[in-house]
Amino acid sequence: MNNRLEKLLEEIKALEFSITEELRKKKDEFSYEINKRRIQFTEEVVFEQKQKIIAWHKYIMHARLRNILTFPIIWLNLFPAIFIDLVVTFFQLTCFPIYGIPKVKRSDYVIIDRQYLPYLNIIEKLNCIYCGYFNGVLAYVTEVAARTEQYWCPIKHALKMKSNHSRYSKFSDFGDGENYQEKMREIRKDFDDLKP
């Protein structure tokens, strides 16, 4: 990887660290603690926020008709999400050890925590659980696919992609056929950045 690209990646990591620090400050601002992945607000905050709940029946009565009509279609997507979650988990548990690819920690991607927000009613909490699960599964599957691609086909695309996955910067450049097989063997093993 060239020096300019390495420098840009370091800048991105520094920015991600800054974002994490800013998010930590929000914990103090909104008076919550995290204990064993469970979020706990102070009693005072819980009381204040529960005053803001819109009762579920009022929530439904004020919902737009299009939201009510499309609700079953949205929730129908849960079944393929569960299926791909199971298949991809089975795939990485069986194949990654064979290839020497570090496993993706599913709990780093599938985050379901918004149901702890005291100001949400039961419908909003269920919707938040759905979105946390669905988007988390997609992120998890993307990371499993990225590590698989790094092992099997670590070549960048010629065409510009809208976004790149976490392993893409390690890939060889499109059209760089010189010593390709040797480079590919190196890239296949280059998971050092994932070690704690």
PDB file of C-alpha atoms in Angstrom:
ATOM      1  CA  MET A   1       0.000   0.000   0.000  1.00  0.00           C
ATOM      2  CA  ASN A   2       1.400   3.444  -0.844  1.00  0.00           C
ATOM      3  CA  ASN A   3       2.254   6.027   1.840  1.00  0.00           C
ATOM      4  CA  ARG A   4      -0.520   8.445   0.861  1.00  0.00           C
ATOM      5  CA  LEU A   5      -3.178   5.744   1.225  1.00  0.00           C
ATOM      6  CA  GLU A   6      -1.715   4.620   4.567  1.00  0.00           C
ATOM      7  CA  LYS A   7      -1.785   8.218   5.817  1.00  0.00           C
ATOM      8  CA  LEU A   8      -5.418   8.646   4.761  1.00  0.00           C
ATOM      9  CA  LEU A   9      -6.375   5.415   6.539  1.00  0.00           C
ATOM     10  CA  GLU A  10      -4.634   6.627   9.704  1.00  0.00           C
ATOM     11  CA  GLU A  11      -6.569   9.908   9.479  1.00  0.00           C
ATOM     12  CA  ILE A  12      -9.825   7.965   9.123  1.00  0.00           C
ATOM     13  CA  LYS A  13      -8.983   5.891  12.219  1.00  0.00           C
ATOM     14  CA  ALA A  14      -8.204   9.082  14.159  1.00  0.00           C
ATOM     15  CA  LEU A  15     -11.561  10.566  13.121  1.00  0.00           C
ATOM     16  CA  GLU A  16     -13.379   7.368  14.130  1.00  0.00           C
ATOM     17  CA  PHE A  17     -11.691   7.586  17.545  1.00  0.00           C
ATOM     18  CA  SER A  18     -12.840  11.221  17.884  1.00  0.00           C
ATOM     19  CA  ILE A  19     -16.406  10.208  17.041  1.00  0.00           C
ATOM     20  CA  THR A  20     -16.277   7.458  19.678  1.00  0.00           C
ATOM     21  CA  GLU A  21     -15.065   9.961  22.277  1.00  0.00           C
ATOM     22  CA  GLU A  22     -17.888  12.381  21.433  1.00  0.00           C
ATOM     23  CA  LEU A  23     -20.422   9.557  21.782  1.00  0.00           C
ATOM     24  CA  ARG A  24     -18.994   8.709  25.212  1.00  0.00           C
ATOM     25  CA  LYS A  25     -19.602  12.294  26.310  1.00  0.00           C
ATOM     26  CA  LYS A  26     -23.286  11.845  25.436  1.00  0.00           C
ATOM     27  CA  LYS A  27     -23.563   9.157  28.128  1.00  0.00           C
ATOM     28  CA  ASP A  28     -22.924  11.802  30.758  1.00  0.00           C
ATOM     29  CA  GLU A  29     -25.180  14.355  29.096  1.00  0.00           C
ATOM     30  CA  PHE A  30     -28.153  11.973  28.992  1.00  0.00           C
ATOM     31  CA  SER A  31     -27.400  10.291  32.351  1.00  0.00           C
ATOM     32  CA  TYR A  32     -26.982   6.640  31.463  1.00  0.00           C
ATOM     33  CA  GLU A  33     -24.497   3.888  32.214  1.00  0.00           C
ATOM     34  CA  ILE A  34     -23.731   0.671  30.369  1.00  0.00           C
ATOM     35  CA  ASN A  35     -23.375  -2.465  32.520  1.00  0.00           C
ATOM     36  CA  LYS A  36     -22.783  -5.774  30.729  1.00  0.00           C
ATOM     37  CA  ARG A  37     -24.270  -4.403  27.488  1.00  0.00           C
ATOM     38  CA  ARG A  38     -27.399  -3.241  29.341  1.00  0.00           C
ATOM     39  CA  ILE A  39     -28.202   0.458  29.408  1.00  0.00           C
ATOM     40  CA  GLN A  40     -29.395   1.985  32.681  1.00  0.00           C
ATOM     41  CA  PHE A  41     -30.721   5.509  33.057  1.00  0.00           C
ATOM     42  CA  THR A  42     -30.978   7.303  36.390  1.00  0.00           C
ATOM     43  CA  GLU A  43     -34.403   7.022  38.060  1.00  0.00           C
ATOM     44  CA  GLU A  44     -34.976  10.738  37.566  1.00  0.00           C
ATOM     45  CA  VAL A  45     -34.338  10.511  33.812  1.00  0.00           C
ATOM     46  CA  VAL A  46     -36.573   7.439  33.482  1.00  0.00           C
ATOM     47  CA  PHE A  47     -39.413   9.266  35.235  1.00  0.00           C
ATOM     48  CA  GLU A  48     -39.007  12.379  33.044  1.00  0.00           C
ATOM     49  CA  GLN A  49     -38.755  10.403  29.810  1.00  0.00           C
ATOM     50  CA  LYS A  50     -41.739   8.167  30.590  1.00  0.00           C
ATOM     51  CA  GLN A  51     -43.841  11.341  30.626  1.00  0.00           C
ATOM     52  CA  LYS A  52     -43.061  11.715  26.905  1.00  0.00           C
ATOM     53  CA  ILE A  53     -44.398   8.301  25.825  1.00  0.00           C
ATOM     54  CA  ILE A  54     -47.221   8.351  23.285  1.00  0.00           C
ATOM     55  CA  ALA A  55     -49.582   5.531  24.201  1.00  0.00           C
ATOM     56  CA  TRP A  56     -49.505   2.757  21.606  1.00  0.00           C
ATOM     57  CA  HIS A  57     -53.194   3.144  20.681  1.00  0.00           C
ATOM     58  CA  LYS A  58     -52.758   6.909  20.111  1.00  0.00           C
ATOM     59  CA  TYR A  59     -49.612   6.150  18.142  1.00  0.00           C
ATOM     60  CA  ILE A  60     -51.578   3.853  15.812  1.00  0.00           C
ATOM     61  CA  MET A  61     -54.510   6.281  15.527  1.00  0.00           C
ATOM     62  CA  HIS A  62     -52.183   9.070  14.407  1.00  0.00           C
ATOM     63  CA  ALA A  63     -50.116   6.895  12.074  1.00  0.00           C
ATOM     64  CA  ARG A  64     -50.345   7.480   8.348  1.00  0.00           C
ATOM     65  CA  LEU A  65     -52.383   4.934   6.435  1.00  0.00           C
ATOM     66  CA  ARG A  66     -49.441   4.141   4.152  1.00  0.00           C
ATOM     67  CA  ASN A  67     -47.324   3.266   7.217  1.00  0.00           C
ATOM     68  CA  ILE A  68     -49.987   0.906   8.536  1.00  0.00           C
ATOM     69  CA  LEU A  69     -50.484  -0.744   5.124  1.00  0.00           C
ATOM     70  CA  THR A  70     -46.766  -1.291   4.505  1.00  0.00           C
ATOM     71  CA  PHE A  71     -46.038  -2.512   8.050  1.00  0.00           C
ATOM     72  CA  PRO A  72     -46.564  -6.228   7.167  1.00  0.00           C
ATOM     73  CA  ILE A  73     -44.323  -5.921   4.107  1.00  0.00           C
ATOM     74  CA  ILE A  74     -41.523  -4.430   6.186  1.00  0.00           C
ATOM     75  CA  TRP A  75     -41.790  -7.141   8.838  1.00  0.00           C
ATOM     76  CA  LEU A  76     -41.900  -9.859   6.170  1.00  0.00           C
ATOM     77  CA  ASN A  77     -38.222  -9.054   5.499  1.00  0.00           C
ATOM     78  CA  LEU A  78     -37.397 -10.401   8.936  1.00  0.00           C
ATOM     79  CA  PHE A  79     -37.558 -14.016   7.679  1.00  0.00           C
ATOM     80  CA  PRO A  80     -34.849 -13.695   4.995  1.00  0.00           C
ATOM     81  CA  ALA A  81     -32.728 -11.720   7.486  1.00  0.00           C
ATOM     82  CA  ILE A  82     -32.935 -14.558  10.027  1.00  0.00           C
ATOM     83  CA  PHE A  83     -32.156 -17.083   7.292  1.00  0.00           C
ATOM     84  CA  ILE A  84     -29.073 -15.219   6.021  1.00  0.00           C
ATOM     85  CA  ASP A  85     -27.936 -14.640   9.617  1.00  0.00           C
ATOM     86  CA  LEU A  86     -28.020 -18.409  10.260  1.00  0.00           C
ATOM     87  CA  VAL A  87     -26.420 -19.385   6.932  1.00  0.00           C
ATOM     88  CA  VAL A  88     -23.599 -16.835   7.153  1.00  0.00           C
ATOM     89  CA  THR A  89     -22.914 -17.734  10.795  1.00  0.00           C
ATOM     90  CA  PHE A  90     -22.711 -21.416   9.831  1.00  0.00           C
ATOM     91  CA  PHE A  91     -20.466 -20.531   6.873  1.00  0.00           C
ATOM     92  CA  GLN A  92     -17.947 -18.579   8.919  1.00  0.00           C
ATOM     93  CA  LEU A  93     -17.937 -21.092  11.790  1.00  0.00           C
ATOM     94  CA  THR A  94     -17.131 -23.937   9.412  1.00  0.00           C
ATOM     95  CA  CYS A  95     -15.011 -22.303   6.688  1.00  0.00           C
ATOM     96  CA  PHE A  96     -13.068 -19.496   8.367  1.00  0.00           C
ATOM     97  CA  PRO A  97     -10.974 -21.852  10.550  1.00  0.00           C
ATOM     98  CA  ILE A  98     -10.096 -23.877   7.437  1.00  0.00           C
ATOM     99  CA  TYR A  99      -8.925 -20.739   5.579  1.00  0.00           C
ATOM    100  CA  GLY A 100      -7.249 -19.150   8.608  1.00  0.00           C
ATOM    101  CA  ILE A 101      -9.571 -16.126   8.479  1.00  0.00           C
ATOM    102  CA  PRO A 102     -10.369 -14.517  11.848  1.00  0.00           C
ATOM    103  CA  LYS A 103     -14.039 -14.939  12.742  1.00  0.00           C
ATOM    104  CA  VAL A 104     -16.348 -11.931  12.801  1.00  0.00           C
ATOM    105  CA  LYS A 105     -17.759 -11.267  16.253  1.00  0.00           C
ATOM    106  CA  ARG A 106     -21.475 -11.030  15.533  1.00  0.00           C
ATOM    107  CA  SER A 107     -22.204  -9.049  18.695  1.00  0.00           C
ATOM    108  CA  ASP A 108     -20.002  -6.210  17.399  1.00  0.00           C
ATOM    109  CA  TYR A 109     -22.498  -5.694  14.572  1.00  0.00           C
ATOM    110  CA  VAL A 110     -25.927  -6.828  15.759  1.00  0.00           C
ATOM    111  CA  ILE A 111     -26.679  -4.232  18.432  1.00  0.00           C
ATOM    112  CA  ILE A 112     -30.137  -4.253  19.961  1.00  0.00           C
ATOM    113  CA  ASP A 113     -30.340  -1.642  22.701  1.00  0.00           C
ATOM    114  CA  ARG A 114     -32.924   1.010  21.835  1.00  0.00           C
ATOM    115  CA  GLN A 115     -35.646  -0.853  23.720  1.00  0.00           C
ATOM    116  CA  TYR A 116     -34.064   0.583  26.895  1.00  0.00           C
ATOM    117  CA  LEU A 117     -35.159   4.097  25.934  1.00  0.00           C
ATOM    118  CA  PRO A 118     -37.892   5.022  28.424  1.00  0.00           C
ATOM    119  CA  TYR A 119     -39.638   7.491  26.074  1.00  0.00           C
ATOM    120  CA  LEU A 120     -40.578   4.848  23.463  1.00  0.00           C
ATOM    121  CA  ASN A 121     -43.878   2.967  23.496  1.00  0.00           C
ATOM    122  CA  ILE A 122     -44.074  -0.788  22.835  1.00  0.00           C
ATOM    123  CA  ILE A 123     -44.583  -0.386  19.062  1.00  0.00           C
ATOM    124  CA  GLU A 124     -41.606   1.963  18.753  1.00  0.00           C
ATOM    125  CA  LYS A 125     -39.466  -0.401  20.829  1.00  0.00           C
ATOM    126  CA  LEU A 126     -40.391  -3.373  18.614  1.00  0.00           C
ATOM    127  CA  ASN A 127     -39.608  -1.333  15.506  1.00  0.00           C
ATOM    128  CA  CYS A 128     -36.238  -0.350  16.991  1.00  0.00           C
ATOM    129  CA  ILE A 129     -35.459  -3.975  17.813  1.00  0.00           C
ATOM    130  CA  TYR A 130     -36.307  -4.910  14.211  1.00  0.00           C
ATOM    131  CA  CYS A 131     -34.118  -2.157  12.720  1.00  0.00           C
ATOM    132  CA  GLY A 132     -31.218  -2.866  15.078  1.00  0.00           C
ATOM    133  CA  TYR A 133     -31.348  -6.541  14.200  1.00  0.00           C
ATOM    134  CA  PHE A 134     -31.881  -6.136  10.450  1.00  0.00           C
ATOM    135  CA  ASN A 135     -29.195  -3.474   9.914  1.00  0.00           C
ATOM    136  CA  GLY A 136     -26.852  -5.271  12.292  1.00  0.00           C
ATOM    137  CA  VAL A 137     -27.217  -8.515  10.343  1.00  0.00           C
ATOM    138  CA  LEU A 138     -26.481  -6.673   7.099  1.00  0.00           C
ATOM    139  CA  ALA A 139     -23.337  -5.106   8.614  1.00  0.00           C
ATOM    140  CA  TYR A 140     -22.275  -8.496  10.032  1.00  0.00           C
ATOM    141  CA  VAL A 141     -22.832 -10.240   6.685  1.00  0.00           C
ATOM    142  CA  THR A 142     -20.896  -7.466   4.924  1.00  0.00           C
ATOM    143  CA  GLU A 143     -17.905  -8.004   7.217  1.00  0.00           C
ATOM    144  CA  VAL A 144     -18.005 -11.788   6.740  1.00  0.00           C
ATOM    145  CA  ALA A 145     -18.193 -11.244   2.972  1.00  0.00           C
ATOM    146  CA  ALA A 146     -15.342  -8.707   3.109  1.00  0.00           C
ATOM    147  CA  ARG A 147     -13.030 -11.152   4.860  1.00  0.00           C
ATOM    148  CA  THR A 148     -14.075 -13.891   2.436  1.00  0.00           C
ATOM    149  CA  GLU A 149     -13.362 -11.604  -0.521  1.00  0.00           C
ATOM    150  CA  GLN A 150      -9.951 -10.748   0.942  1.00  0.00           C
ATOM    151  CA  TYR A 151      -9.129 -14.450   0.939  1.00  0.00           C
ATOM    152  CA  TRP A 152     -10.573 -15.412  -2.454  1.00  0.00           C
ATOM    153  CA  CYS A 153     -10.495 -12.325  -4.675  1.00  0.00           C
ATOM    154  CA  PRO A 154      -8.589  -9.377  -3.167  1.00  0.00           C
ATOM    155  CA  ILE A 155      -8.616  -7.141  -6.248  1.00  0.00           C
ATOM    156  CA  LYS A 156     -10.053  -3.624  -6.295  1.00  0.00           C
ATOM    157  CA  HIS A 157     -12.710  -2.780  -8.867  1.00  0.00           C
ATOM    158  CA  ALA A 158     -11.995  -0.513 -11.832  1.00  0.00           C
ATOM    159  CA  LEU A 159     -15.382   1.167 -11.457  1.00  0.00           C
ATOM    160  CA  LYS A 160     -16.029   3.463  -8.510  1.00  0.00           C
ATOM    161  CA  MET A 161     -18.137   1.955  -5.750  1.00  0.00           C
ATOM    162  CA  LYS A 162     -20.517   3.975  -3.567  1.00  0.00           C
ATOM    163  CA  SER A 163     -18.817   2.681  -0.417  1.00  0.00           C
ATOM    164  CA  ASN A 164     -16.038   0.246   0.382  1.00  0.00           C
ATOM    165  CA  HIS A 165     -16.014  -2.444   3.054  1.00  0.00           C
ATOM    166  CA  SER A 166     -13.461  -2.640   5.866  1.00  0.00           C
ATOM    167  CA  ARG A 167     -10.955  -4.874   4.034  1.00  0.00           C
ATOM    168  CA  TYR A 168     -10.974  -3.150   0.632  1.00  0.00           C
ATOM    169  CA  SER A 169      -7.906  -0.963   1.198  1.00  0.00           C
ATOM    170  CA  LYS A 170      -5.746  -4.109   1.478  1.00  0.00           C
ATOM    171  CA  PHE A 171      -6.696  -5.362  -1.992  1.00  0.00           C
ATOM    172  CA  SER A 172      -4.365  -5.172  -4.988  1.00  0.00           C
ATOM    173  CA  ASP A 173      -5.062  -2.564  -7.625  1.00  0.00           C
ATOM    174  CA  PHE A 174      -7.174  -3.411 -10.657  1.00  0.00           C
ATOM    175  CA  GLY A 175      -4.880  -4.261 -13.571  1.00  0.00           C
ATOM    176  CA  ASP A 176      -1.768  -4.792 -11.427  1.00  0.00           C
ATOM    177  CA  GLY A 177      -0.951  -8.281 -12.705  1.00  0.00           C
ATOM    178  CA  GLU A 178       2.716  -8.168 -11.829  1.00  0.00           C
ATOM    179  CA  ASN A 179       3.435 -10.760  -9.147  1.00  0.00           C
ATOM    180  CA  TYR A 180      -0.310 -11.130  -8.634  1.00  0.00           C
ATOM    181  CA  GLN A 181      -0.173 -14.680  -7.225  1.00  0.00           C
ATOM    182  CA  GLU A 182       2.555 -13.731  -4.749  1.00  0.00           C
ATOM    183  CA  LYS A 183       0.675 -10.591  -3.658  1.00  0.00           C
ATOM    184  CA  MET A 184      -2.541 -12.585  -3.311  1.00  0.00           C
ATOM    185  CA  ARG A 185      -0.862 -15.079  -0.974  1.00  0.00           C
ATOM    186  CA  GLU A 186       0.304 -12.142   1.201  1.00  0.00           C
ATOM    187  CA  ILE A 187      -3.085 -10.404   1.185  1.00  0.00           C
ATOM    188  CA  ARG A 188      -4.846 -13.664   2.110  1.00  0.00           C
ATOM    189  CA  LYS A 189      -2.876 -13.727   5.366  1.00  0.00           C
ATOM    190  CA  ASP A 190      -2.987 -10.005   6.122  1.00  0.00           C
ATOM    191  CA  PHE A 191      -5.427  -9.949   9.046  1.00  0.00           C
ATOM    192  CA  ASP A 192      -2.943  -8.587  11.600  1.00  0.00           C
ATOM    193  CA  ASP A 193      -5.024  -5.437  12.101  1.00  0.00           C
ATOM    194  CA  LEU A 194      -7.833  -7.584  13.534  1.00  0.00           C
ATOM    195  CA  LYS A 195      -5.724  -8.980  16.361  1.00  0.00           C
ATOM    196  CA  PRO A 196      -6.359  -7.375  19.776  1.00  0.00           C
TER     197      PRO A 196
END
